Each structure stands twice: as structure tokens, then as C-alpha cells.
């Protein structure tokens, strides 16, 4: 079974530029998450999708960050314009929606963003 | 709101020695607790999880963790560390209707293994 795919793996941009990250979850997984992991910190949830609807985006800086999950499969996270403090690893994760209370999140390798 | 504290930023152990990584959580209800490992350039991998029942849980790669409600702790242990265990370890608490679906992570502990 293929894991969560993310691209690109690395991206370097200058501040005020825009950037987009792509995530392809595990086949059949209805729930998709985007996390931001700043160096020296744990991952922080930015947004959670259930199919193509947003479940939680309370920590997404909506003035510059946007995300979409068209057709409930792939997802794109965009930053426009980027700031220096956006330098981080952006992790995508997915989970199935089962009958139980817990659905394990499977993480992709992440995209390392450097903003100069 | 839930929170997780991992008081040790870096830990160095010799190969073959025992390991304990500390984790303290804050959550108003019964927590869902997790330990993840992250190797360089890799995503997070789940080592083990606790939801209820036996407070000593076994995970992959020979790791175990013990839930102590009185101490709000969920420490990770391994009796004999291998060089391949060098990585960063994250403790997390889960909340939300799905239990583990909204994860709050600690800041991580970087493990170095000396040969």
C-alpha cells in the first residue's frame, strides 16, 4: 500500500513570494491533515479536511494561508505572500474514517520550506 | 485546551543502555496518548498509543510506555537501545470526537546513541 505522498520535498523562496504544496493521501482515506513543524517544535495542526469539507482550520493563518481538497482526494496548501517565519516543514497526514473512536494518522515525508 | 510537555530536548545514551523519555500532558478528560518517532527527512511514525485499559502499552521496535494518571505522565521506555533508534521522539495527546483525530504534540526529544 502506497503511503502519503508530498511534493515538492524542498522549496526555497524569497519573502513575499507565493508557494504551493501538494499532498496525495493514502487511497480511501477520507480525512486529511496539514501540519506545520517549525524547527525545534512539534507539529502544529493547520487544517483538517473530511472528504472535501473543512473540519478544523482554527490555527490556519487565513490572511496568507489557504488550502483546498477538491474531489476529496488530493490537497494543496498555499502560502501567499510568504514571510520569514513560515520557514518550516509542512507535513500532510491522512486517516480512514472507521466505526471506532480512533483512526491512526499516517504521515508523509513533508516539504521543507525555506523563506529567505 | 490540551498540552504536552517533553522536558528533555536532547538525550544521549550508549548503545545497549536503557532509555526513558519523559512526557507530561494536560487534558481535562481521559486522554488519548501517543508516541511518534521521526527520523531525518522522514515523516512521523506511530510507535504506540494508549486509550484505556492496561496502563502499560507495548509498541513497535521494542518500545513501551506507561500511563500514570496521578502524575499526568506517559513516559516512553526501551530496555536496550540500538544505534538505529537515534531519531526525534514526539509525545502527543489526542482530542476531538475521534479521540485521536486532533493531535497536540510536544516539542520533541532528540535521541543520540553513542556506539
PDB file of C-alpha atoms in Angstrom, chain A residues 9 33 35 37 40-43 45 48 56 58 91 95 101-105 107-109, chain B residues 32 34 36 38 41-44 46 49 51 90 97-103 105-107:
ATOM      1  CA  UNK A   9      10.299  17.775  -0.856  1.00  0.00           C
ATOM      2  CA  UNK A  33      -4.463  16.970   7.738  1.00  0.00           C
ATOM      3  CA  UNK A  35       0.660  20.331   9.914  1.00  0.00           C
ATOM      4  CA  UNK A  37       6.544  21.893  12.037  1.00  0.00           C
ATOM      5  CA  UNK A  40      12.685  22.767  17.391  1.00  0.00           C
ATOM      6  CA  UNK A  41       8.932  22.395  17.795  1.00  0.00           C
ATOM      7  CA  UNK A  42       6.374  19.665  17.411  1.00  0.00           C
ATOM      8  CA  UNK A  43       3.946  19.612  14.511  1.00  0.00           C
ATOM      9  CA  UNK A  45      -2.261  21.273  13.029  1.00  0.00           C
ATOM     10  CA  UNK A  48      -8.228  19.158   8.802  1.00  0.00           C
ATOM     11  CA  UNK A  56     -10.959  22.440  11.670  1.00  0.00           C
ATOM     12  CA  UNK A  58      -8.761  27.320  13.657  1.00  0.00           C
ATOM     13  CA  UNK A  91       3.528  17.648   6.901  1.00  0.00           C
ATOM     14  CA  UNK A  95      -6.577   8.709   8.179  1.00  0.00           C
ATOM     15  CA  UNK A 101     -13.169   6.249  18.021  1.00  0.00           C
ATOM     16  CA  UNK A 102      -9.649   6.279  16.733  1.00  0.00           C
ATOM     17  CA  UNK A 103      -8.198   6.431  13.270  1.00  0.00           C
ATOM     18  CA  UNK A 104      -4.426   6.369  13.030  1.00  0.00           C
ATOM     19  CA  UNK A 105      -2.871   9.234  11.169  1.00  0.00           C
ATOM     20  CA  UNK A 107       2.259  10.990   7.764  1.00  0.00           C
ATOM     21  CA  UNK A 108       4.007  11.900   4.559  1.00  0.00           C
ATOM     22  CA  UNK A 109       7.721  12.823   4.411  1.00  0.00           C
TER      23      UNK A 109
ATOM     24  CA  UNK B  32      -5.637   9.531  24.121  1.00  0.00           C
ATOM     25  CA  UNK B  34       0.691   8.668  21.516  1.00  0.00           C
ATOM     26  CA  UNK B  36       5.757   9.071  17.417  1.00  0.00           C
ATOM     27  CA  UNK B  38      10.730  10.942  13.288  1.00  0.00           C
ATOM     28  CA  UNK B  41      13.879  13.536   6.264  1.00  0.00           C
ATOM     29  CA  UNK B  42      11.064  11.192   7.192  1.00  0.00           C
ATOM     30  CA  UNK B  43       7.521  11.642   8.309  1.00  0.00           C
ATOM     31  CA  UNK B  44       6.245  10.669  11.719  1.00  0.00           C
ATOM     32  CA  UNK B  46       3.495   5.834  15.314  1.00  0.00           C
ATOM     33  CA  UNK B  49      -0.798   4.540  21.697  1.00  0.00           C
ATOM     34  CA  UNK B  51      -6.650   4.851  25.003  1.00  0.00           C
ATOM     35  CA  UNK B  90       7.318  13.180  19.947  1.00  0.00           C
ATOM     36  CA  UNK B  97     -14.837  13.361  18.609  1.00  0.00           C
ATOM     37  CA  UNK B  98     -12.491  10.885  17.042  1.00  0.00           C
ATOM     38  CA  UNK B  99     -10.256  10.679  20.082  1.00  0.00           C
ATOM     39  CA  UNK B 100      -7.001  10.643  18.258  1.00  0.00           C
ATOM     40  CA  UNK B 101      -8.132  12.861  15.466  1.00  0.00           C
ATOM     41  CA  UNK B 102      -6.891  16.204  16.794  1.00  0.00           C
ATOM     42  CA  UNK B 103      -3.328  15.770  17.950  1.00  0.00           C
ATOM     43  CA  UNK B 105       2.365  17.427  20.029  1.00  0.00           C
ATOM     44  CA  UNK B 106       5.157  18.140  22.454  1.00  0.00           C
ATOM     45  CA  UNK B 107       8.333  19.848  21.311  1.00  0.00           C
TER      46      UNK B 107
END
